[in-house]
Amino acid sequence: MLVGYAKSLIYVNVNVQTLILSRNKIKEWPGAILSSLRNLLCLKLDNNPLRQIPSDDGFQATPMLQILDLSGNAASSLEHPIFSSLQYLQELYLRRMQLHEVPSDILSLQQLRILDFSQNSLQSVPVEFKIFTSLTELGLSDNNISTLPPKLWWQK
């Protein structure tokens, strides 16, 4: 399938399961490419100058996504729900995104095993994180967190 993107044509195999576009100069969301990748399990768009990350419809075409890395993108639209359609997501990396708070729709991601908010500007950890019973790794280093909620940690 040929898809117009960045003023050129790119061949994309529709069976691709992993797409790594890290450390490029991508400014616009690659929606045209993602819409053809129904089998995509892993998307790495970290360290690009993305201007905007679209709301839920940006991920509608990739319902099976399990790993998502948007680290290093200071796109402003994380204020709007963008993750709630990713019900199979297991790993979410949002490092270095200038986040001041955790996007609320992340709480709907019950399959998460790894959640990384390192190197942001978070001041607190939501007590609601305790609902992530499958979580094995929580990255919160290099933020502005001064205290932890006493009931954050859970037991299986």
Short mmCIF file of N, CA and C in Angstrom, two decimals:
data_model
loop_
_atom_site.label_atom_id
_atom_site.label_comp_id
_atom_site.label_asym_id
_atom_site.label_seq_id
_atom_site.Cartn_x
_atom_site.Cartn_y
_atom_site.Cartn_z
N MET A 1 0.85 -1.18 0.00
CA MET A 1 0.00 0.00 0.00
C MET A 1 0.88 1.23 0.00
N LEU A 2 0.60 2.18 -0.87
CA LEU A 2 1.33 3.43 -0.92
C LEU A 2 0.55 4.48 -0.17
N VAL A 3 1.23 5.20 0.68
CA VAL A 3 0.58 6.22 1.49
C VAL A 3 1.34 7.52 1.33
N GLY A 4 0.61 8.62 1.05
CA GLY A 4 1.26 9.91 0.96
C GLY A 4 1.62 10.41 2.34
N TYR A 5 2.86 10.76 2.56
CA TYR A 5 3.29 11.22 3.87
C TYR A 5 4.53 12.07 3.70
N ALA A 6 4.54 13.19 4.32
CA ALA A 6 5.69 14.09 4.31
C ALA A 6 6.18 14.38 2.88
N LYS A 7 5.21 14.66 2.00
CA LYS A 7 5.50 15.04 0.61
C LYS A 7 6.22 13.94 -0.18
N SER A 8 6.06 12.70 0.25
CA SER A 8 6.64 11.59 -0.49
C SER A 8 5.75 10.37 -0.35
N LEU A 9 6.06 9.34 -1.11
CA LEU A 9 5.31 8.10 -1.02
C LEU A 9 6.12 7.09 -0.23
N ILE A 10 5.45 6.40 0.71
CA ILE A 10 6.11 5.41 1.53
C ILE A 10 5.35 4.10 1.38
N TYR A 11 6.07 3.00 1.17
CA TYR A 11 5.44 1.70 1.10
C TYR A 11 5.32 1.16 2.52
N VAL A 12 4.12 0.76 2.91
CA VAL A 12 3.90 0.22 4.24
C VAL A 12 3.24 -1.14 4.09
N ASN A 13 3.88 -2.16 4.61
CA ASN A 13 3.30 -3.50 4.62
C ASN A 13 2.22 -3.52 5.69
N VAL A 14 1.01 -3.87 5.31
CA VAL A 14 -0.11 -3.81 6.25
C VAL A 14 0.01 -4.84 7.36
N ASN A 15 0.94 -5.78 7.27
CA ASN A 15 1.13 -6.79 8.31
C ASN A 15 2.17 -6.39 9.35
N VAL A 16 2.72 -5.20 9.23
CA VAL A 16 3.72 -4.72 10.18
C VAL A 16 3.13 -4.74 11.59
N GLN A 17 3.87 -5.30 12.55
CA GLN A 17 3.44 -5.34 13.93
C GLN A 17 4.20 -4.35 14.81
N THR A 18 5.39 -3.95 14.37
CA THR A 18 6.20 -2.99 15.11
C THR A 18 6.62 -1.88 14.17
N LEU A 19 6.35 -0.65 14.58
CA LEU A 19 6.74 0.52 13.79
C LEU A 19 7.55 1.44 14.69
N ILE A 20 8.83 1.60 14.35
CA ILE A 20 9.73 2.43 15.14
C ILE A 20 10.12 3.65 14.33
N LEU A 21 9.65 4.79 14.77
CA LEU A 21 9.93 6.06 14.11
C LEU A 21 10.64 7.01 15.09
N SER A 22 11.38 6.47 16.03
CA SER A 22 12.07 7.25 17.06
C SER A 22 13.12 8.18 16.46
N ARG A 23 13.32 9.30 17.11
CA ARG A 23 14.40 10.25 16.80
C ARG A 23 14.41 10.68 15.33
N ASN A 24 13.26 11.16 14.89
CA ASN A 24 13.15 11.71 13.55
C ASN A 24 12.71 13.16 13.66
N LYS A 25 12.17 13.69 12.62
CA LYS A 25 11.71 15.08 12.60
C LYS A 25 10.22 15.13 12.25
N ILE A 26 9.48 14.14 12.74
CA ILE A 26 8.06 14.04 12.43
C ILE A 26 7.28 15.06 13.25
N LYS A 27 6.59 15.96 12.56
CA LYS A 27 5.82 17.01 13.22
C LYS A 27 4.33 16.74 13.23
N GLU A 28 3.86 16.01 12.22
CA GLU A 28 2.43 15.73 12.09
C GLU A 28 2.15 14.27 12.42
N TRP A 29 1.02 14.02 13.06
CA TRP A 29 0.62 12.67 13.41
C TRP A 29 0.50 11.82 12.14
N PRO A 30 1.14 10.64 12.08
CA PRO A 30 1.11 9.82 10.86
C PRO A 30 -0.18 9.00 10.74
N GLY A 31 -1.29 9.66 10.78
CA GLY A 31 -2.59 9.00 10.76
C GLY A 31 -2.84 8.17 9.52
N ALA A 32 -2.41 8.65 8.36
CA ALA A 32 -2.63 7.92 7.11
C ALA A 32 -1.91 6.58 7.14
N ILE A 33 -0.71 6.55 7.68
CA ILE A 33 0.04 5.30 7.77
C ILE A 33 -0.58 4.39 8.82
N LEU A 34 -0.88 4.93 10.00
CA LEU A 34 -1.42 4.11 11.08
C LEU A 34 -2.77 3.51 10.73
N SER A 35 -3.56 4.20 9.93
CA SER A 35 -4.89 3.69 9.59
C SER A 35 -4.83 2.40 8.77
N SER A 36 -3.69 2.13 8.14
CA SER A 36 -3.56 0.89 7.36
C SER A 36 -2.91 -0.24 8.15
N LEU A 37 -2.50 0.02 9.38
CA LEU A 37 -1.75 -0.97 10.17
C LEU A 37 -2.60 -1.56 11.29
N ARG A 38 -3.61 -2.31 10.94
CA ARG A 38 -4.53 -2.92 11.91
C ARG A 38 -3.86 -3.94 12.82
N ASN A 39 -2.71 -4.51 12.40
CA ASN A 39 -2.01 -5.52 13.18
C ASN A 39 -0.91 -4.94 14.06
N LEU A 40 -0.84 -3.61 14.12
CA LEU A 40 0.25 -2.96 14.86
C LEU A 40 0.14 -3.25 16.35
N LEU A 41 1.24 -3.75 16.91
CA LEU A 41 1.31 -4.05 18.34
C LEU A 41 2.22 -3.07 19.08
N CYS A 42 3.20 -2.51 18.38
CA CYS A 42 4.18 -1.64 19.02
C CYS A 42 4.40 -0.39 18.15
N LEU A 43 4.24 0.78 18.76
CA LEU A 43 4.46 2.04 18.07
C LEU A 43 5.40 2.90 18.90
N LYS A 44 6.54 3.24 18.31
CA LYS A 44 7.52 4.10 18.98
C LYS A 44 7.69 5.37 18.16
N LEU A 45 7.15 6.44 18.69
CA LEU A 45 7.24 7.77 18.06
C LEU A 45 8.00 8.72 18.97
N ASP A 46 8.84 8.18 19.83
CA ASP A 46 9.55 9.01 20.80
C ASP A 46 10.57 9.92 20.14
N ASN A 47 10.80 11.04 20.81
CA ASN A 47 11.80 12.02 20.40
C ASN A 47 11.60 12.56 18.99
N ASN A 48 10.40 12.99 18.71
CA ASN A 48 10.04 13.68 17.49
C ASN A 48 9.41 15.02 17.90
N PRO A 49 9.39 15.98 17.04
CA PRO A 49 8.75 17.26 17.39
C PRO A 49 7.25 17.27 17.05
N LEU A 50 6.53 16.22 17.45
CA LEU A 50 5.09 16.16 17.16
C LEU A 50 4.40 17.40 17.72
N ARG A 51 3.62 18.06 16.89
CA ARG A 51 2.88 19.25 17.31
C ARG A 51 1.64 18.89 18.11
N GLN A 52 1.04 17.76 17.73
CA GLN A 52 -0.21 17.39 18.36
C GLN A 52 -0.36 15.87 18.32
N ILE A 53 -0.88 15.32 19.40
CA ILE A 53 -1.25 13.92 19.44
C ILE A 53 -2.76 13.90 19.46
N PRO A 54 -3.37 13.33 18.43
CA PRO A 54 -4.83 13.44 18.32
C PRO A 54 -5.56 12.72 19.45
N SER A 55 -6.81 13.12 19.65
CA SER A 55 -7.62 12.47 20.66
C SER A 55 -7.90 11.04 20.23
N ASP A 56 -8.79 10.35 20.92
CA ASP A 56 -9.03 8.92 20.73
C ASP A 56 -9.03 8.45 19.28
N ASP A 57 -9.55 9.24 18.37
CA ASP A 57 -9.63 8.78 16.99
C ASP A 57 -8.24 8.55 16.37
N GLY A 58 -7.20 9.09 16.97
CA GLY A 58 -5.85 8.85 16.47
C GLY A 58 -5.39 7.42 16.67
N PHE A 59 -6.01 6.71 17.61
CA PHE A 59 -5.63 5.33 17.88
C PHE A 59 -6.72 4.33 17.50
N GLN A 60 -7.84 4.80 16.96
CA GLN A 60 -8.93 3.90 16.57
C GLN A 60 -8.46 2.87 15.56
N ALA A 61 -7.55 3.23 14.69
CA ALA A 61 -7.08 2.33 13.64
C ALA A 61 -6.12 1.27 14.16
N THR A 62 -5.62 1.41 15.38
CA THR A 62 -4.65 0.47 15.94
C THR A 62 -5.18 -0.12 17.24
N PRO A 63 -6.29 -0.86 17.18
CA PRO A 63 -6.94 -1.33 18.40
C PRO A 63 -6.14 -2.36 19.19
N MET A 64 -5.18 -3.02 18.56
CA MET A 64 -4.43 -4.08 19.23
C MET A 64 -3.11 -3.60 19.83
N LEU A 65 -2.85 -2.32 19.78
CA LEU A 65 -1.58 -1.76 20.24
C LEU A 65 -1.30 -2.18 21.69
N GLN A 66 -0.08 -2.69 21.93
CA GLN A 66 0.32 -3.13 23.25
C GLN A 66 1.45 -2.28 23.84
N ILE A 67 2.24 -1.67 22.98
CA ILE A 67 3.37 -0.85 23.43
C ILE A 67 3.31 0.49 22.71
N LEU A 68 3.36 1.57 23.49
CA LEU A 68 3.32 2.91 22.92
C LEU A 68 4.35 3.78 23.62
N ASP A 69 5.23 4.39 22.82
CA ASP A 69 6.25 5.29 23.36
C ASP A 69 6.12 6.64 22.66
N LEU A 70 5.70 7.64 23.43
CA LEU A 70 5.57 9.01 22.93
C LEU A 70 6.55 9.94 23.64
N SER A 71 7.51 9.38 24.33
CA SER A 71 8.47 10.16 25.11
C SER A 71 9.16 11.23 24.27
N GLY A 72 9.47 12.34 24.92
CA GLY A 72 10.21 13.40 24.26
C GLY A 72 9.41 14.24 23.29
N ASN A 73 8.10 14.07 23.28
CA ASN A 73 7.21 14.90 22.46
C ASN A 73 6.45 15.82 23.40
N ALA A 74 6.60 17.09 23.24
CA ALA A 74 5.92 18.04 24.12
C ALA A 74 4.60 18.50 23.51
N ALA A 75 3.95 17.60 22.78
CA ALA A 75 2.67 17.95 22.14
C ALA A 75 1.65 18.33 23.20
N SER A 76 0.83 19.29 22.87
CA SER A 76 -0.07 19.87 23.87
C SER A 76 -1.37 19.12 24.08
N SER A 77 -1.71 18.19 23.23
CA SER A 77 -3.05 17.63 23.31
C SER A 77 -3.21 16.44 24.25
N LEU A 78 -2.27 16.22 25.16
CA LEU A 78 -2.48 15.17 26.15
C LEU A 78 -3.54 15.58 27.16
N GLU A 79 -4.02 16.81 27.07
CA GLU A 79 -5.08 17.27 27.96
C GLU A 79 -6.40 16.60 27.60
N HIS A 80 -6.54 16.16 26.38
CA HIS A 80 -7.77 15.52 25.92
C HIS A 80 -7.60 14.01 26.01
N PRO A 81 -8.66 13.28 26.25
CA PRO A 81 -8.53 11.82 26.32
C PRO A 81 -7.99 11.26 25.01
N ILE A 82 -6.88 10.54 25.09
CA ILE A 82 -6.33 9.96 23.88
C ILE A 82 -6.04 8.47 24.03
N PHE A 83 -6.03 7.96 25.25
CA PHE A 83 -5.60 6.59 25.46
C PHE A 83 -6.74 5.60 25.70
N SER A 84 -7.94 6.06 25.94
CA SER A 84 -9.01 5.17 26.39
C SER A 84 -9.39 4.08 25.39
N SER A 85 -9.10 4.25 24.11
CA SER A 85 -9.43 3.21 23.13
C SER A 85 -8.37 2.11 23.07
N LEU A 86 -7.30 2.26 23.82
CA LEU A 86 -6.20 1.30 23.78
C LEU A 86 -6.33 0.27 24.90
N GLN A 87 -7.37 -0.53 24.84
CA GLN A 87 -7.68 -1.45 25.92
C GLN A 87 -6.66 -2.57 26.11
N TYR A 88 -5.82 -2.85 25.10
CA TYR A 88 -4.82 -3.91 25.21
C TYR A 88 -3.42 -3.38 25.53
N LEU A 89 -3.31 -2.08 25.74
CA LEU A 89 -2.00 -1.47 25.98
C LEU A 89 -1.37 -2.02 27.26
N GLN A 90 -0.11 -2.47 27.14
CA GLN A 90 0.61 -3.04 28.27
C GLN A 90 1.78 -2.18 28.71
N GLU A 91 2.34 -1.41 27.79
CA GLU A 91 3.49 -0.56 28.11
C GLU A 91 3.24 0.83 27.55
N LEU A 92 3.36 1.82 28.42
CA LEU A 92 3.16 3.22 28.01
C LEU A 92 4.31 4.06 28.54
N TYR A 93 5.02 4.70 27.61
CA TYR A 93 6.18 5.52 27.94
C TYR A 93 5.87 6.97 27.58
N LEU A 94 5.83 7.82 28.61
CA LEU A 94 5.56 9.25 28.42
C LEU A 94 6.64 10.07 29.13
N ARG A 95 7.89 9.73 28.91
CA ARG A 95 9.02 10.44 29.53
C ARG A 95 9.24 11.77 28.80
N ARG A 96 9.76 12.74 29.53
CA ARG A 96 10.18 14.02 28.96
C ARG A 96 9.09 14.66 28.08
N MET A 97 7.89 14.76 28.62
CA MET A 97 6.79 15.35 27.85
C MET A 97 6.24 16.63 28.48
N GLN A 98 6.93 17.14 29.48
CA GLN A 98 6.53 18.37 30.15
C GLN A 98 5.15 18.26 30.78
N LEU A 99 4.81 17.08 31.26
CA LEU A 99 3.50 16.85 31.89
C LEU A 99 3.51 17.36 33.33
N HIS A 100 2.46 18.06 33.69
CA HIS A 100 2.31 18.55 35.07
C HIS A 100 1.36 17.68 35.87
N GLU A 101 0.55 16.89 35.15
CA GLU A 101 -0.34 15.95 35.82
C GLU A 101 -0.55 14.73 34.92
N VAL A 102 -1.03 13.68 35.53
CA VAL A 102 -1.27 12.43 34.81
C VAL A 102 -2.59 12.55 34.04
N PRO A 103 -2.59 12.28 32.74
CA PRO A 103 -3.85 12.32 31.99
C PRO A 103 -4.85 11.33 32.59
N SER A 104 -6.05 11.78 32.87
CA SER A 104 -7.03 10.97 33.60
C SER A 104 -7.46 9.71 32.86
N ASP A 105 -7.45 9.71 31.54
CA ASP A 105 -7.92 8.53 30.81
C ASP A 105 -6.95 7.36 30.89
N ILE A 106 -5.75 7.59 31.41
CA ILE A 106 -4.80 6.49 31.60
C ILE A 106 -5.36 5.49 32.61
N LEU A 107 -6.21 5.96 33.49
CA LEU A 107 -6.79 5.07 34.51
C LEU A 107 -7.68 3.99 33.90
N SER A 108 -8.05 4.13 32.64
CA SER A 108 -8.87 3.10 31.98
C SER A 108 -8.03 1.98 31.39
N LEU A 109 -6.72 2.08 31.47
CA LEU A 109 -5.82 1.09 30.86
C LEU A 109 -5.48 -0.02 31.85
N GLN A 110 -6.37 -0.94 32.02
CA GLN A 110 -6.25 -1.97 33.03
C GLN A 110 -5.19 -3.04 32.75
N GLN A 111 -4.69 -3.12 31.53
CA GLN A 111 -3.69 -4.14 31.18
C GLN A 111 -2.25 -3.66 31.37
N LEU A 112 -2.06 -2.41 31.79
CA LEU A 112 -0.71 -1.86 31.88
C LEU A 112 0.20 -2.66 32.81
N ARG A 113 1.38 -2.98 32.29
CA ARG A 113 2.43 -3.61 33.08
C ARG A 113 3.55 -2.62 33.37
N ILE A 114 3.80 -1.72 32.40
CA ILE A 114 4.86 -0.72 32.54
C ILE A 114 4.26 0.65 32.25
N LEU A 115 4.49 1.58 33.16
CA LEU A 115 4.02 2.96 33.00
C LEU A 115 5.16 3.87 33.40
N ASP A 116 5.62 4.70 32.47
CA ASP A 116 6.79 5.52 32.73
C ASP A 116 6.50 7.00 32.48
N PHE A 117 6.52 7.77 33.58
CA PHE A 117 6.33 9.22 33.55
C PHE A 117 7.61 9.95 33.96
N SER A 118 8.76 9.32 33.82
CA SER A 118 10.02 9.91 34.25
C SER A 118 10.31 11.22 33.51
N GLN A 119 11.02 12.10 34.19
CA GLN A 119 11.50 13.37 33.63
C GLN A 119 10.36 14.27 33.13
N ASN A 120 9.34 14.40 33.95
CA ASN A 120 8.25 15.34 33.69
C ASN A 120 8.21 16.35 34.82
N SER A 121 7.09 16.98 35.02
CA SER A 121 6.95 17.96 36.10
C SER A 121 5.79 17.59 37.02
N LEU A 122 5.59 16.29 37.21
CA LEU A 122 4.52 15.84 38.09
C LEU A 122 4.82 16.26 39.53
N GLN A 123 3.81 16.70 40.25
CA GLN A 123 3.99 17.09 41.64
C GLN A 123 3.40 16.08 42.60
N SER A 124 2.55 15.20 42.06
CA SER A 124 1.94 14.19 42.93
C SER A 124 1.69 12.91 42.13
N VAL A 125 1.45 11.85 42.87
CA VAL A 125 1.11 10.56 42.28
C VAL A 125 -0.35 10.30 42.59
N PRO A 126 -1.17 10.11 41.58
CA PRO A 126 -2.59 9.87 41.84
C PRO A 126 -2.80 8.58 42.65
N VAL A 127 -3.58 8.68 43.70
CA VAL A 127 -3.88 7.50 44.51
C VAL A 127 -4.61 6.45 43.69
N GLU A 128 -5.23 6.88 42.60
CA GLU A 128 -5.95 5.94 41.72
C GLU A 128 -5.01 4.95 41.03
N PHE A 129 -3.72 5.18 41.08
CA PHE A 129 -2.77 4.23 40.48
C PHE A 129 -2.90 2.84 41.09
N LYS A 130 -3.47 2.76 42.27
CA LYS A 130 -3.60 1.46 42.92
C LYS A 130 -4.51 0.51 42.14
N ILE A 131 -5.28 1.02 41.18
CA ILE A 131 -6.13 0.14 40.37
C ILE A 131 -5.33 -0.64 39.34
N PHE A 132 -4.08 -0.27 39.11
CA PHE A 132 -3.23 -0.96 38.15
C PHE A 132 -2.65 -2.22 38.78
N THR A 133 -3.44 -3.25 38.90
CA THR A 133 -3.00 -4.47 39.58
C THR A 133 -2.02 -5.28 38.75
N SER A 134 -1.91 -5.04 37.46
CA SER A 134 -0.95 -5.76 36.60
C SER A 134 0.37 -5.03 36.48
N LEU A 135 0.46 -3.83 37.04
CA LEU A 135 1.66 -3.01 36.89
C LEU A 135 2.86 -3.66 37.58
N THR A 136 3.97 -3.82 36.83
CA THR A 136 5.20 -4.36 37.40
C THR A 136 6.30 -3.31 37.45
N GLU A 137 6.13 -2.22 36.70
CA GLU A 137 7.14 -1.15 36.68
C GLU A 137 6.44 0.20 36.57
N LEU A 138 6.75 1.07 37.51
CA LEU A 138 6.21 2.43 37.52
C LEU A 138 7.37 3.40 37.59
N GLY A 139 7.60 4.15 36.51
CA GLY A 139 8.72 5.09 36.45
C GLY A 139 8.26 6.50 36.75
N LEU A 140 8.77 7.05 37.85
CA LEU A 140 8.41 8.41 38.26
C LEU A 140 9.65 9.24 38.60
N SER A 141 10.80 8.81 38.16
CA SER A 141 12.03 9.53 38.51
C SER A 141 12.08 10.90 37.84
N ASP A 142 12.84 11.81 38.44
CA ASP A 142 13.08 13.15 37.91
C ASP A 142 11.79 13.94 37.66
N ASN A 143 10.93 13.97 38.67
CA ASN A 143 9.73 14.80 38.67
C ASN A 143 9.82 15.75 39.85
N ASN A 144 8.74 16.37 40.22
CA ASN A 144 8.70 17.28 41.36
C ASN A 144 7.86 16.71 42.50
N ILE A 145 7.85 15.41 42.65
CA ILE A 145 7.03 14.72 43.65
C ILE A 145 7.69 14.86 45.01
N SER A 146 6.94 15.36 45.99
CA SER A 146 7.50 15.53 47.33
C SER A 146 6.95 14.52 48.33
N THR A 147 5.75 13.99 48.10
CA THR A 147 5.19 12.97 48.99
C THR A 147 4.44 11.94 48.17
N LEU A 148 4.32 10.76 48.74
CA LEU A 148 3.57 9.68 48.09
C LEU A 148 2.29 9.43 48.89
N PRO A 149 1.20 9.13 48.21
CA PRO A 149 -0.02 8.80 48.94
C PRO A 149 0.18 7.51 49.73
N PRO A 150 -0.27 7.47 50.99
CA PRO A 150 -0.03 6.29 51.82
C PRO A 150 -0.73 5.03 51.30
N LYS A 151 -1.78 5.17 50.54
CA LYS A 151 -2.53 4.00 50.09
C LYS A 151 -2.26 3.69 48.61
N LEU A 152 -1.12 4.11 48.11
CA LEU A 152 -0.79 3.89 46.71
C LEU A 152 -0.48 2.43 46.42
N TRP A 153 0.22 1.79 47.31
CA TRP A 153 0.74 0.44 47.03
C TRP A 153 -0.31 -0.60 47.34
N TRP A 154 -0.35 -1.60 46.53
CA TRP A 154 -1.38 -2.62 46.60
C TRP A 154 -0.75 -4.00 46.79
N GLN A 155 -1.59 -4.93 47.18
CA GLN A 155 -1.16 -6.32 47.30
C GLN A 155 -2.09 -7.17 46.47
N LYS A 156 -1.51 -8.18 45.84
CA LYS A 156 -2.35 -9.09 45.05
C LYS A 156 -2.91 -10.18 45.93
#
